[in-house]
mmCIF file of N, CA and C in Angstrom:
data_model
loop_
_atom_site.group_PDB
_atom_site.id
_atom_site.type_symbol
_atom_site.label_atom_id
_atom_site.label_comp_id
_atom_site.label_asym_id
_atom_site.label_seq_id
_atom_site.Cartn_x
_atom_site.Cartn_y
_atom_site.Cartn_z
ATOM 1 N N MET A 169 10.875 -10.904 15.816
ATOM 2 C CA MET A 169 9.760 -10.043 15.467
ATOM 3 C C MET A 169 8.447 -10.801 15.623
ATOM 4 N N TYR A 170 8.431 -12.099 15.346
ATOM 5 C CA TYR A 170 7.204 -12.873 15.421
ATOM 6 C C TYR A 170 7.044 -13.610 16.745
ATOM 7 N N ALA A 171 7.911 -13.330 17.712
ATOM 8 C CA ALA A 171 7.837 -13.999 19.008
ATOM 9 C C ALA A 171 6.489 -13.729 19.653
ATOM 10 N N GLY A 172 5.860 -14.781 20.153
ATOM 11 C CA GLY A 172 4.575 -14.627 20.827
ATOM 12 C C GLY A 172 3.384 -14.692 19.902
ATOM 13 N N GLY A 173 3.604 -14.806 18.589
ATOM 14 C CA GLY A 173 2.494 -14.894 17.643
ATOM 15 C C GLY A 173 1.580 -13.692 17.715
ATOM 16 N N GLY A 174 0.285 -13.946 17.715
ATOM 17 C CA GLY A 174 -0.706 -12.866 17.722
ATOM 18 C C GLY A 174 -0.775 -12.099 19.020
ATOM 19 N N SER A 175 -0.204 -12.667 20.106
ATOM 20 C CA SER A 175 -0.220 -11.958 21.380
ATOM 21 C C SER A 175 1.149 -11.364 21.713
ATOM 22 N N GLY A 176 2.096 -11.426 20.770
ATOM 23 C CA GLY A 176 3.426 -10.864 20.981
ATOM 24 C C GLY A 176 3.409 -9.346 20.969
ATOM 25 N N GLY A 177 4.526 -8.776 21.360
ATOM 26 C CA GLY A 177 4.635 -7.323 21.450
ATOM 27 C C GLY A 177 4.429 -6.607 20.136
ATOM 28 N N VAL A 178 5.026 -7.124 19.059
ATOM 29 C CA VAL A 178 4.887 -6.471 17.755
ATOM 30 C C VAL A 178 3.448 -6.573 17.253
ATOM 31 N N ALA A 179 2.832 -7.737 17.419
ATOM 32 C CA ALA A 179 1.443 -7.913 16.974
ATOM 33 C C ALA A 179 0.511 -6.965 17.726
ATOM 34 N N ARG A 180 0.724 -6.808 19.033
ATOM 35 C CA ARG A 180 -0.103 -5.878 19.815
ATOM 36 C C ARG A 180 0.122 -4.442 19.363
ATOM 37 N N ALA A 181 1.387 -4.086 19.096
ATOM 38 C CA ALA A 181 1.679 -2.726 18.639
ATOM 39 C C ALA A 181 1.068 -2.470 17.267
ATOM 40 N N LEU A 182 1.133 -3.457 16.383
ATOM 41 C CA LEU A 182 0.544 -3.288 15.049
ATOM 42 C C LEU A 182 -0.964 -3.096 15.115
ATOM 43 N N SER A 183 -1.615 -3.793 16.036
ATOM 44 C CA SER A 183 -3.068 -3.640 16.143
ATOM 45 C C SER A 183 -3.449 -2.304 16.768
ATOM 46 N N ASP A 184 -2.453 -1.582 17.257
ATOM 47 C CA ASP A 184 -2.694 -0.266 17.854
ATOM 48 C C ASP A 184 -2.394 0.860 16.862
ATOM 49 N N VAL A 185 -2.347 0.537 15.575
ATOM 50 C CA VAL A 185 -2.107 1.524 14.522
ATOM 51 C C VAL A 185 -3.423 1.826 13.824
ATOM 52 N N SER A 186 -3.817 3.088 13.811
ATOM 53 C CA SER A 186 -4.997 3.489 13.038
ATOM 54 C C SER A 186 -4.532 3.987 11.672
ATOM 55 N N ILE A 187 -5.343 3.778 10.668
ATOM 56 C CA ILE A 187 -4.996 4.138 9.299
ATOM 57 C C ILE A 187 -5.868 5.308 8.872
ATOM 58 N N SER A 188 -5.224 6.406 8.510
ATOM 59 C CA SER A 188 -5.975 7.568 8.027
ATOM 60 C C SER A 188 -6.631 7.244 6.695
ATOM 61 N N PRO A 189 -7.749 7.895 6.379
ATOM 62 C CA PRO A 189 -8.389 7.663 5.071
ATOM 63 C C PRO A 189 -7.429 8.013 3.924
ATOM 64 N N ILE A 190 -7.531 7.243 2.834
ATOM 65 C CA ILE A 190 -6.686 7.450 1.656
ATOM 66 C C ILE A 190 -7.617 7.640 0.465
ATOM 67 N N GLU A 191 -7.322 8.629 -0.368
ATOM 68 C CA GLU A 191 -8.207 8.968 -1.487
ATOM 69 C C GLU A 191 -8.176 7.935 -2.605
ATOM 70 N N GLY A 192 -9.301 7.800 -3.289
ATOM 71 C CA GLY A 192 -9.394 7.028 -4.520
ATOM 72 C C GLY A 192 -9.560 5.536 -4.330
ATOM 73 N N GLN A 193 -9.750 4.854 -5.463
ATOM 74 C CA GLN A 193 -9.918 3.415 -5.454
ATOM 75 C C GLN A 193 -8.649 2.727 -4.964
ATOM 76 N N SER A 194 -7.503 3.193 -5.435
ATOM 77 C CA SER A 194 -6.241 2.597 -4.982
ATOM 78 C C SER A 194 -6.064 2.799 -3.482
ATOM 79 N N GLY A 195 -6.492 3.938 -2.968
ATOM 80 C CA GLY A 195 -6.424 4.199 -1.532
ATOM 81 C C GLY A 195 -7.313 3.263 -0.744
ATOM 82 N N TRP A 196 -8.503 3.004 -1.267
ATOM 83 C CA TRP A 196 -9.427 2.076 -0.604
ATOM 84 C C TRP A 196 -8.825 0.680 -0.542
ATOM 85 N N LEU A 197 -8.223 0.238 -1.665
ATOM 86 C CA LEU A 197 -7.623 -1.090 -1.712
ATOM 87 C C LEU A 197 -6.429 -1.208 -0.761
ATOM 88 N N VAL A 198 -5.566 -0.206 -0.755
ATOM 89 C CA VAL A 198 -4.390 -0.230 0.129
ATOM 90 C C VAL A 198 -4.835 -0.176 1.583
ATOM 91 N N ARG A 199 -5.796 0.674 1.890
ATOM 92 C CA ARG A 199 -6.268 0.797 3.274
ATOM 93 C C ARG A 199 -6.861 -0.521 3.781
ATOM 94 N N ASN A 200 -7.655 -1.188 2.954
ATOM 95 C CA ASN A 200 -8.230 -2.479 3.353
ATOM 96 C C ASN A 200 -7.150 -3.540 3.532
ATOM 97 N N ALA A 201 -6.171 -3.563 2.634
ATOM 98 C CA ALA A 201 -5.079 -4.528 2.762
ATOM 99 C C ALA A 201 -4.284 -4.265 4.044
ATOM 100 N N LEU A 202 -4.053 -2.998 4.370
ATOM 101 C CA LEU A 202 -3.340 -2.661 5.600
ATOM 102 C C LEU A 202 -4.145 -3.054 6.833
ATOM 103 N N ALA A 203 -5.442 -2.783 6.809
ATOM 104 C CA ALA A 203 -6.289 -3.135 7.955
ATOM 105 C C ALA A 203 -6.266 -4.640 8.201
ATOM 106 N N ASP A 204 -6.274 -5.430 7.130
ATOM 107 C CA ASP A 204 -6.194 -6.885 7.274
ATOM 108 C C ASP A 204 -4.881 -7.317 7.907
ATOM 109 N N ARG A 205 -3.786 -6.692 7.484
ATOM 110 C CA ARG A 205 -2.467 -7.100 7.952
ATOM 111 C C ARG A 205 -2.139 -6.567 9.348
ATOM 112 N N LEU A 206 -2.625 -5.383 9.647
ATOM 113 C CA LEU A 206 -2.317 -4.770 10.938
ATOM 114 C C LEU A 206 -3.245 -5.243 12.047
ATOM 115 N N GLY A 207 -4.399 -5.749 11.682
ATOM 116 C CA GLY A 207 -5.384 -6.087 12.700
ATOM 117 C C GLY A 207 -5.990 -4.821 13.278
ATOM 118 N N ALA A 208 -6.043 -3.777 12.469
ATOM 119 C CA ALA A 208 -6.572 -2.486 12.935
ATOM 120 C C ALA A 208 -8.007 -2.645 13.406
ATOM 121 N N GLY A 209 -8.320 -2.028 14.497
ATOM 122 C CA GLY A 209 -9.668 -2.063 15.024
ATOM 123 C C GLY A 209 -9.901 -3.176 16.029
ATOM 124 N N ARG A 210 -8.890 -4.015 16.286
ATOM 125 C CA ARG A 210 -9.066 -5.089 17.273
ATOM 126 C C ARG A 210 -9.104 -4.537 18.687
ATOM 127 N N GLN A 211 -8.401 -3.455 18.902
ATOM 128 C CA GLN A 211 -8.387 -2.874 20.241
ATOM 129 C C GLN A 211 -9.533 -1.879 20.361
ATOM 130 N N ASN A 212 -10.092 -1.794 21.538
ATOM 131 C CA ASN A 212 -11.271 -0.954 21.732
ATOM 132 C C ASN A 212 -10.928 0.499 22.037
ATOM 133 N N GLY A 213 -9.787 0.747 22.656
ATOM 134 C CA GLY A 213 -9.424 2.106 23.042
ATOM 135 C C GLY A 213 -8.898 2.905 21.866
ATOM 136 N N GLY A 214 -8.398 4.110 22.187
ATOM 137 C CA GLY A 214 -7.801 4.948 21.163
ATOM 138 C C GLY A 214 -6.480 4.365 20.698
ATOM 139 N N SER A 215 -6.150 4.584 19.457
ATOM 140 C CA SER A 215 -4.914 4.055 18.892
ATOM 141 C C SER A 215 -3.717 4.872 19.352
ATOM 142 N N ARG A 216 -2.597 4.188 19.520
ATOM 143 C CA ARG A 216 -1.365 4.855 19.927
ATOM 144 C C ARG A 216 -0.642 5.461 18.733
ATOM 145 N N TYR A 217 -0.784 4.829 17.557
ATOM 146 C CA TYR A 217 -0.087 5.287 16.356
ATOM 147 C C TYR A 217 -1.089 5.592 15.256
ATOM 148 N N ARG A 218 -0.684 6.496 14.355
ATOM 149 C CA ARG A 218 -1.502 6.830 13.190
ATOM 150 C C ARG A 218 -0.639 6.665 11.942
ATOM 151 N N LEU A 219 -1.191 6.046 10.937
ATOM 152 C CA LEU A 219 -0.481 5.841 9.682
ATOM 153 C C LEU A 219 -1.098 6.754 8.625
ATOM 154 N N ASP A 220 -0.302 7.704 8.132
ATOM 155 C CA ASP A 220 -0.737 8.632 7.085
ATOM 156 C C ASP A 220 -0.081 8.219 5.775
ATOM 157 N N ILE A 221 -0.889 8.129 4.709
ATOM 158 C CA ILE A 221 -0.381 7.642 3.424
ATOM 159 C C ILE A 221 -0.880 8.527 2.293
ATOM 160 N N ARG A 222 0.022 8.827 1.360
ATOM 161 C CA ARG A 222 -0.330 9.486 0.098
ATOM 162 C C ARG A 222 0.111 8.567 -1.033
ATOM 163 N N LEU A 223 -0.794 8.317 -1.978
ATOM 164 C CA LEU A 223 -0.506 7.394 -3.079
ATOM 165 C C LEU A 223 -0.313 8.130 -4.395
ATOM 166 N N ASP A 224 0.514 7.536 -5.236
ATOM 167 C CA ASP A 224 0.689 7.978 -6.616
ATOM 168 C C ASP A 224 0.458 6.750 -7.493
ATOM 169 N N ASP A 225 -0.633 6.749 -8.248
ATOM 170 C CA ASP A 225 -1.023 5.613 -9.086
ATOM 171 C C ASP A 225 -0.976 6.063 -10.538
ATOM 172 N N ARG A 226 -0.117 5.418 -11.342
ATOM 173 C CA ARG A 226 0.043 5.823 -12.735
ATOM 174 C C ARG A 226 -0.029 4.623 -13.671
ATOM 175 N N VAL A 227 -0.566 4.871 -14.851
ATOM 176 C CA VAL A 227 -0.551 3.889 -15.926
ATOM 177 C C VAL A 227 0.108 4.573 -17.114
ATOM 178 N N GLU A 228 1.138 3.929 -17.669
ATOM 179 C CA GLU A 228 1.819 4.511 -18.820
ATOM 180 C C GLU A 228 2.024 3.469 -19.909
ATOM 181 N N GLY A 229 1.948 3.918 -21.141
ATOM 182 C CA GLY A 229 2.148 3.035 -22.283
ATOM 183 C C GLY A 229 3.625 2.792 -22.515
ATOM 184 N N LEU A 230 3.967 1.542 -22.851
ATOM 185 C CA LEU A 230 5.365 1.189 -23.091
ATOM 186 C C LEU A 230 5.600 0.764 -24.537
ATOM 187 N N GLY A 231 4.973 -0.314 -24.947
ATOM 188 C CA GLY A 231 5.173 -0.815 -26.305
ATOM 189 C C GLY A 231 4.323 -0.044 -27.293
ATOM 190 N N GLN A 232 4.900 0.267 -28.459
ATOM 191 C CA GLN A 232 4.151 1.047 -29.435
ATOM 192 C C GLN A 232 4.440 0.516 -30.842
ATOM 193 N N LEU A 233 3.376 0.329 -31.600
ATOM 194 C CA LEU A 233 3.521 -0.122 -32.983
ATOM 195 C C LEU A 233 3.747 1.076 -33.898
ATOM 196 N N SER A 234 4.028 0.794 -35.161
ATOM 197 C CA SER A 234 4.295 1.873 -36.121
ATOM 198 C C SER A 234 3.077 2.774 -36.336
ATOM 199 N N ASN A 235 1.864 2.279 -36.059
ATOM 200 C CA ASN A 235 0.659 3.100 -36.214
ATOM 201 C C ASN A 235 0.259 3.790 -34.902
ATOM 202 N N ASP A 236 1.198 3.915 -33.976
ATOM 203 C CA ASP A 236 1.021 4.577 -32.673
ATOM 204 C C ASP A 236 0.057 3.854 -31.739
ATOM 205 N N THR A 237 -0.198 2.585 -31.967
ATOM 206 C CA THR A 237 -1.021 1.785 -31.077
ATOM 207 C C THR A 237 -0.147 1.247 -29.946
ATOM 208 N N ILE A 238 -0.608 1.437 -28.736
ATOM 209 C CA ILE A 238 0.134 0.958 -27.570
ATOM 210 C C ILE A 238 -0.178 -0.525 -27.369
ATOM 211 N N THR A 239 0.861 -1.329 -27.168
ATOM 212 C CA THR A 239 0.686 -2.775 -27.020
ATOM 213 C C THR A 239 0.986 -3.273 -25.617
ATOM 214 N N ARG A 240 1.602 -2.440 -24.786
ATOM 215 C CA ARG A 240 1.957 -2.851 -23.421
ATOM 216 C C ARG A 240 1.871 -1.623 -22.526
ATOM 217 N N GLU A 241 1.371 -1.836 -21.303
ATOM 218 C CA GLU A 241 1.281 -0.757 -20.323
ATOM 219 C C GLU A 241 1.915 -1.192 -19.011
ATOM 220 N N ARG A 242 2.308 -0.213 -18.239
ATOM 221 C CA ARG A 242 2.852 -0.471 -16.913
ATOM 222 C C ARG A 242 2.069 0.368 -15.909
ATOM 223 N N ARG A 243 1.614 -0.294 -14.847
ATOM 224 C CA ARG A 243 0.923 0.397 -13.761
ATOM 225 C C ARG A 243 1.881 0.470 -12.584
ATOM 226 N N THR A 244 2.063 1.661 -12.056
ATOM 227 C CA THR A 244 2.978 1.896 -10.948
ATOM 228 C C THR A 244 2.192 2.463 -9.776
ATOM 229 N N LEU A 245 2.391 1.874 -8.604
ATOM 230 C CA LEU A 245 1.755 2.365 -7.388
ATOM 231 C C LEU A 245 2.852 2.666 -6.373
ATOM 232 N N ARG A 246 2.935 3.923 -5.953
ATOM 233 C CA ARG A 246 3.916 4.370 -4.965
ATOM 234 C C ARG A 246 3.172 4.969 -3.776
ATOM 235 N N ALA A 247 3.699 4.706 -2.587
ATOM 236 C CA ALA A 247 3.087 5.230 -1.368
ATOM 237 C C ALA A 247 4.145 5.961 -0.552
ATOM 238 N N ARG A 248 3.847 7.153 -0.155
ATOM 239 C CA ARG A 248 4.672 7.897 0.812
ATOM 240 C C ARG A 248 3.902 7.807 2.114
ATOM 241 N N TYR A 249 4.530 7.269 3.166
ATOM 242 C CA TYR A 249 3.794 7.051 4.407
ATOM 243 C C TYR A 249 4.597 7.501 5.615
ATOM 244 N N GLN A 250 3.852 7.847 6.657
ATOM 245 C CA GLN A 250 4.433 8.250 7.930
ATOM 246 C C GLN A 250 3.692 7.551 9.056
ATOM 247 N N LEU A 251 4.461 7.002 9.986
ATOM 248 C CA LEU A 251 3.898 6.447 11.215
ATOM 249 C C LEU A 251 4.111 7.489 12.290
ATOM 250 N N VAL A 252 3.020 7.963 12.870
ATOM 251 C CA VAL A 252 3.070 9.052 13.838
ATOM 252 C C VAL A 252 2.631 8.544 15.200
ATOM 253 N N ASP A 253 3.399 8.865 16.239
ATOM 254 C CA ASP A 253 2.997 8.588 17.616
ATOM 255 C C ASP A 253 1.951 9.638 17.979
ATOM 256 N N VAL A 254 0.733 9.204 18.239
ATOM 257 C CA VAL A 254 -0.377 10.133 18.458
ATOM 258 C C VAL A 254 -0.155 10.990 19.710
ATOM 259 N N GLN A 255 0.403 10.397 20.760
ATOM 260 C CA GLN A 255 0.585 11.121 22.022
ATOM 261 C C GLN A 255 1.604 12.244 21.907
ATOM 262 N N SER A 256 2.756 11.965 21.292
ATOM 263 C CA SER A 256 3.817 12.966 21.224
ATOM 264 C C SER A 256 3.836 13.730 19.908
ATOM 265 N N GLY A 257 3.207 13.188 18.880
ATOM 266 C CA GLY A 257 3.239 13.810 17.564
ATOM 267 C C GLY A 257 4.528 13.521 16.798
ATOM 268 N N ALA A 258 5.391 12.692 17.356
ATOM 269 C CA ALA A 258 6.662 12.371 16.710
ATOM 270 C C ALA A 258 6.445 11.434 15.527
ATOM 271 N N VAL A 259 7.180 11.694 14.457
ATOM 272 C CA VAL A 259 7.131 10.828 13.283
ATOM 273 C C VAL A 259 8.165 9.720 13.491
ATOM 274 N N LEU A 260 7.684 8.483 13.619
ATOM 275 C CA LEU A 260 8.565 7.345 13.871
ATOM 276 C C LEU A 260 9.130 6.759 12.583
ATOM 277 N N VAL A 261 8.328 6.770 11.527
ATOM 278 C CA VAL A 261 8.755 6.255 10.226
ATOM 279 C C VAL A 261 8.283 7.238 9.163
ATOM 280 N N ASP A 262 9.191 7.608 8.276
ATOM 281 C CA ASP A 262 8.848 8.428 7.116
ATOM 282 C C ASP A 262 9.537 7.767 5.932
ATOM 283 N N ALA A 263 8.773 7.043 5.104
ATOM 284 C CA ALA A 263 9.378 6.238 4.050
ATOM 285 C C ALA A 263 8.442 6.129 2.855
ATOM 286 N N THR A 264 8.931 5.430 1.847
ATOM 287 C CA THR A 264 8.127 5.162 0.660
ATOM 288 C C THR A 264 8.108 3.660 0.391
ATOM 289 N N ALA A 265 7.077 3.238 -0.294
ATOM 290 C CA ALA A 265 6.944 1.854 -0.742
ATOM 291 C C ALA A 265 6.349 1.913 -2.140
ATOM 292 N N GLY A 266 6.645 0.925 -2.928
ATOM 293 C CA GLY A 266 6.083 0.933 -4.268
ATOM 294 C C GLY A 266 6.363 -0.337 -5.031
ATOM 295 N N SER A 267 5.604 -0.484 -6.100
ATOM 296 C CA SER A 267 5.767 -1.631 -6.971
ATOM 297 C C SER A 267 5.136 -1.292 -8.313
ATOM 298 N N ASP A 268 5.469 -2.091 -9.322
ATOM 299 C CA ASP A 268 4.839 -1.887 -10.625
ATOM 300 C C ASP A 268 4.550 -3.228 -11.280
ATOM 301 N N ALA A 269 3.632 -3.189 -12.240
ATOM 302 C CA ALA A 269 3.228 -4.394 -12.959
ATOM 303 C C ALA A 269 2.979 -4.020 -14.416
ATOM 304 N N GLY A 270 3.357 -4.912 -15.305
ATOM 305 C CA GLY A 270 3.127 -4.701 -16.727
ATOM 306 C C GLY A 270 2.055 -5.652 -17.240
ATOM 307 N N PHE A 271 1.351 -5.225 -18.281
ATOM 308 C CA PHE A 271 0.331 -6.071 -18.891
ATOM 309 C C PHE A 271 0.165 -5.683 -20.351
ATOM 310 N N ASP A 272 -0.281 -6.660 -21.136
ATOM 311 C CA ASP A 272 -0.488 -6.453 -22.571
ATOM 312 C C ASP A 272 -1.795 -5.723 -22.834
ATOM 313 N N VAL A 273 -1.790 -4.879 -23.832
ATOM 314 C CA VAL A 273 -3.000 -4.211 -24.296
ATOM 315 C C VAL A 273 -3.476 -4.984 -25.522
ATOM 316 N N VAL A 274 -4.664 -5.559 -25.403
ATOM 317 C CA VAL A 274 -5.214 -6.392 -26.480
ATOM 318 C C VAL A 274 -6.417 -5.696 -27.105
ATOM 319 N N ASN A 275 -7.023 -6.334 -28.084
ATOM 320 C CA ASN A 275 -8.159 -5.733 -28.800
ATOM 321 C C ASN A 275 -9.407 -5.605 -27.936
ATOM 322 N N SER A 276 -9.547 -6.441 -26.932
ATOM 323 C CA SER A 276 -10.728 -6.414 -26.081
ATOM 324 C C SER A 276 -10.561 -5.356 -24.983
ATOM 325 N N GLU A 277 -11.417 -4.346 -25.028
ATOM 326 C CA GLU A 277 -11.351 -3.287 -24.020
ATOM 327 C C GLU A 277 -11.642 -3.843 -22.624
ATOM 328 N N TYR A 278 -12.561 -4.798 -22.547
ATOM 329 C CA TYR A 278 -12.876 -5.438 -21.275
ATOM 330 C C TYR A 278 -11.645 -6.124 -20.686
ATOM 331 N N ALA A 279 -10.894 -6.824 -21.524
ATOM 332 C CA ALA A 279 -9.697 -7.530 -21.054
ATOM 333 C C ALA A 279 -8.648 -6.549 -20.536
ATOM 334 N N VAL A 280 -8.513 -5.408 -21.176
ATOM 335 C CA VAL A 280 -7.538 -4.404 -20.742
ATOM 336 C C VAL A 280 -7.956 -3.813 -19.402
ATOM 337 N N ILE A 281 -9.251 -3.508 -19.250
ATOM 338 C CA ILE A 281 -9.745 -2.969 -17.981
ATOM 339 C C ILE A 281 -9.564 -3.988 -16.864
ATOM 340 N N ALA A 282 -9.849 -5.244 -17.155
ATOM 341 C CA ALA A 282 -9.666 -6.308 -16.159
ATOM 342 C C ALA A 282 -8.200 -6.451 -15.778
ATOM 343 N N ALA A 283 -7.301 -6.347 -16.753
ATOM 344 C CA ALA A 283 -5.862 -6.440 -16.472
ATOM 345 C C ALA A 283 -5.399 -5.262 -15.615
ATOM 346 N N GLU A 284 -5.881 -4.064 -15.916
ATOM 347 C CA GLU A 284 -5.530 -2.886 -15.112
ATOM 348 C C GLU A 284 -6.020 -3.049 -13.672
ATOM 349 N N GLN A 285 -7.245 -3.536 -13.512
ATOM 350 C CA GLN A 285 -7.822 -3.714 -12.177
ATOM 351 C C GLN A 285 -7.071 -4.784 -11.389
ATOM 352 N N THR A 286 -6.768 -5.893 -12.038
ATOM 353 C CA THR A 286 -6.025 -6.963 -11.382
ATOM 354 C C THR A 286 -4.640 -6.472 -10.961
ATOM 355 N N ALA A 287 -3.994 -5.714 -11.829
ATOM 356 C CA ALA A 287 -2.684 -5.152 -11.495
ATOM 357 C C ALA A 287 -2.784 -4.248 -10.274
ATOM 358 N N LEU A 288 -3.810 -3.404 -10.211
ATOM 359 C CA LEU A 288 -3.982 -2.516 -9.070
ATOM 360 C C LEU A 288 -4.217 -3.290 -7.782
ATOM 361 N N GLU A 289 -5.035 -4.325 -7.842
ATOM 362 C CA GLU A 289 -5.285 -5.134 -6.649
ATOM 363 C C GLU A 289 -4.002 -5.803 -6.157
ATOM 364 N N ASN A 290 -3.226 -6.374 -7.074
ATOM 365 C CA ASN A 290 -1.969 -7.017 -6.700
ATOM 366 C C ASN A 290 -0.956 -6.011 -6.149
ATOM 367 N N LEU A 291 -0.873 -4.852 -6.785
ATOM 368 C CA LEU A 291 0.052 -3.820 -6.318
ATOM 369 C C LEU A 291 -0.338 -3.314 -4.935
ATOM 370 N N SER A 292 -1.626 -3.205 -4.676
ATOM 371 C CA SER A 292 -2.103 -2.752 -3.361
ATOM 372 C C SER A 292 -1.630 -3.701 -2.268
ATOM 373 N N HIS A 293 -1.700 -5.003 -2.537
ATOM 374 C CA HIS A 293 -1.246 -5.992 -1.559
ATOM 375 C C HIS A 293 0.271 -5.917 -1.357
ATOM 376 N N GLU A 294 1.010 -5.733 -2.450
ATOM 377 C CA GLU A 294 2.466 -5.648 -2.349
ATOM 378 C C GLU A 294 2.899 -4.423 -1.556
ATOM 379 N N VAL A 295 2.282 -3.287 -1.831
ATOM 380 C CA VAL A 295 2.626 -2.052 -1.126
ATOM 381 C C VAL A 295 2.260 -2.173 0.354
ATOM 382 N N ALA A 296 1.107 -2.746 0.650
ATOM 383 C CA ALA A 296 0.697 -2.940 2.046
ATOM 384 C C ALA A 296 1.691 -3.850 2.768
ATOM 385 N N ASP A 297 2.142 -4.907 2.120
ATOM 386 C CA ASP A 297 3.134 -5.800 2.731
ATOM 387 C C ASP A 297 4.425 -5.061 3.047
ATOM 388 N N GLN A 298 4.882 -4.229 2.123
ATOM 389 C CA GLN A 298 6.110 -3.468 2.345
ATOM 390 C C GLN A 298 5.961 -2.512 3.534
ATOM 391 N N ILE A 299 4.819 -1.837 3.611
ATOM 392 C CA ILE A 299 4.577 -0.886 4.695
ATOM 393 C C ILE A 299 4.542 -1.611 6.033
ATOM 394 N N VAL A 300 3.807 -2.713 6.111
ATOM 395 C CA VAL A 300 3.679 -3.453 7.372
ATOM 396 C C VAL A 300 5.032 -4.003 7.818
ATOM 397 N N THR A 301 5.826 -4.489 6.886
ATOM 398 C CA THR A 301 7.155 -5.006 7.242
ATOM 399 C C THR A 301 8.019 -3.908 7.847
ATOM 400 N N ARG A 302 8.028 -2.746 7.217
ATOM 401 C CA ARG A 302 8.849 -1.628 7.719
ATOM 402 C C ARG A 302 8.361 -1.154 9.094
ATOM 403 N N ILE A 303 7.052 -1.060 9.256
ATOM 404 C CA ILE A 303 6.494 -0.626 10.540
ATOM 405 C C ILE A 303 6.771 -1.670 11.619
ATOM 406 N N SER A 304 6.679 -2.944 11.271
ATOM 407 C CA SER A 304 6.948 -4.017 12.235
ATOM 408 C C SER A 304 8.372 -3.937 12.759
ATOM 409 N N VAL A 305 9.313 -3.712 11.867
ATOM 410 C CA VAL A 305 10.716 -3.594 12.283
ATOM 411 C C VAL A 305 10.890 -2.397 13.207
ATOM 412 N N GLN A 306 10.275 -1.284 12.864
ATOM 413 C CA GLN A 306 10.383 -0.076 13.696
ATOM 414 C C GLN A 306 9.781 -0.305 15.076
ATOM 415 N N LEU A 307 8.617 -0.914 15.130
ATOM 416 C CA LEU A 307 7.955 -1.148 16.428
ATOM 417 C C LEU A 307 8.708 -2.202 17.255
ATOM 418 N N ARG A 308 9.300 -3.182 16.596
ATOM 419 C CA ARG A 308 10.093 -4.190 17.307
ATOM 420 C C ARG A 308 11.322 -3.529 17.928
ATOM 421 N N ASP A 309 11.985 -2.649 17.188
ATOM 422 C CA ASP A 309 13.172 -1.972 17.701
ATOM 423 C C ASP A 309 12.823 -1.000 18.824
ATOM 424 N N ALA A 310 11.592 -0.481 18.803
ATOM 425 C CA ALA A 310 11.163 0.478 19.833
ATOM 426 C C ALA A 310 10.885 -0.190 21.164
ATOM 427 N N GLU A 311 10.613 -1.502 21.135
ATOM 428 C CA GLU A 311 10.296 -2.219 22.389
ATOM 429 C C GLU A 311 11.502 -2.357 23.277
#
């Protein structure tokens, strides 16, 4: 899959994937992480493939004290994605990727917001890695 490095067949195919806009902050983070990994925009012509993604981003309370105070939360980021051949309209990959992270809820509201944001940033990178790996395998097999 990595034969030829940045000029190999898979690397060239990955740089020929355009990423559709994704809604929300989590969408912005995932889209940027994907663009970094795919090398999107390196080619000047029209893209051969299009990546469509829908995200589900949730935060739920887990630990609870006797006074109904939540002490632990879990953030889950799931992506349903499709790799579409632009010329034929065929769906080459239709799959999901996802990950979750837990963090403590403390007395400082700032610390909780920072923990939620850090979790989202880390999850965005993990989901992007999963998507790129799956697409790379598909494009390698297509060669």
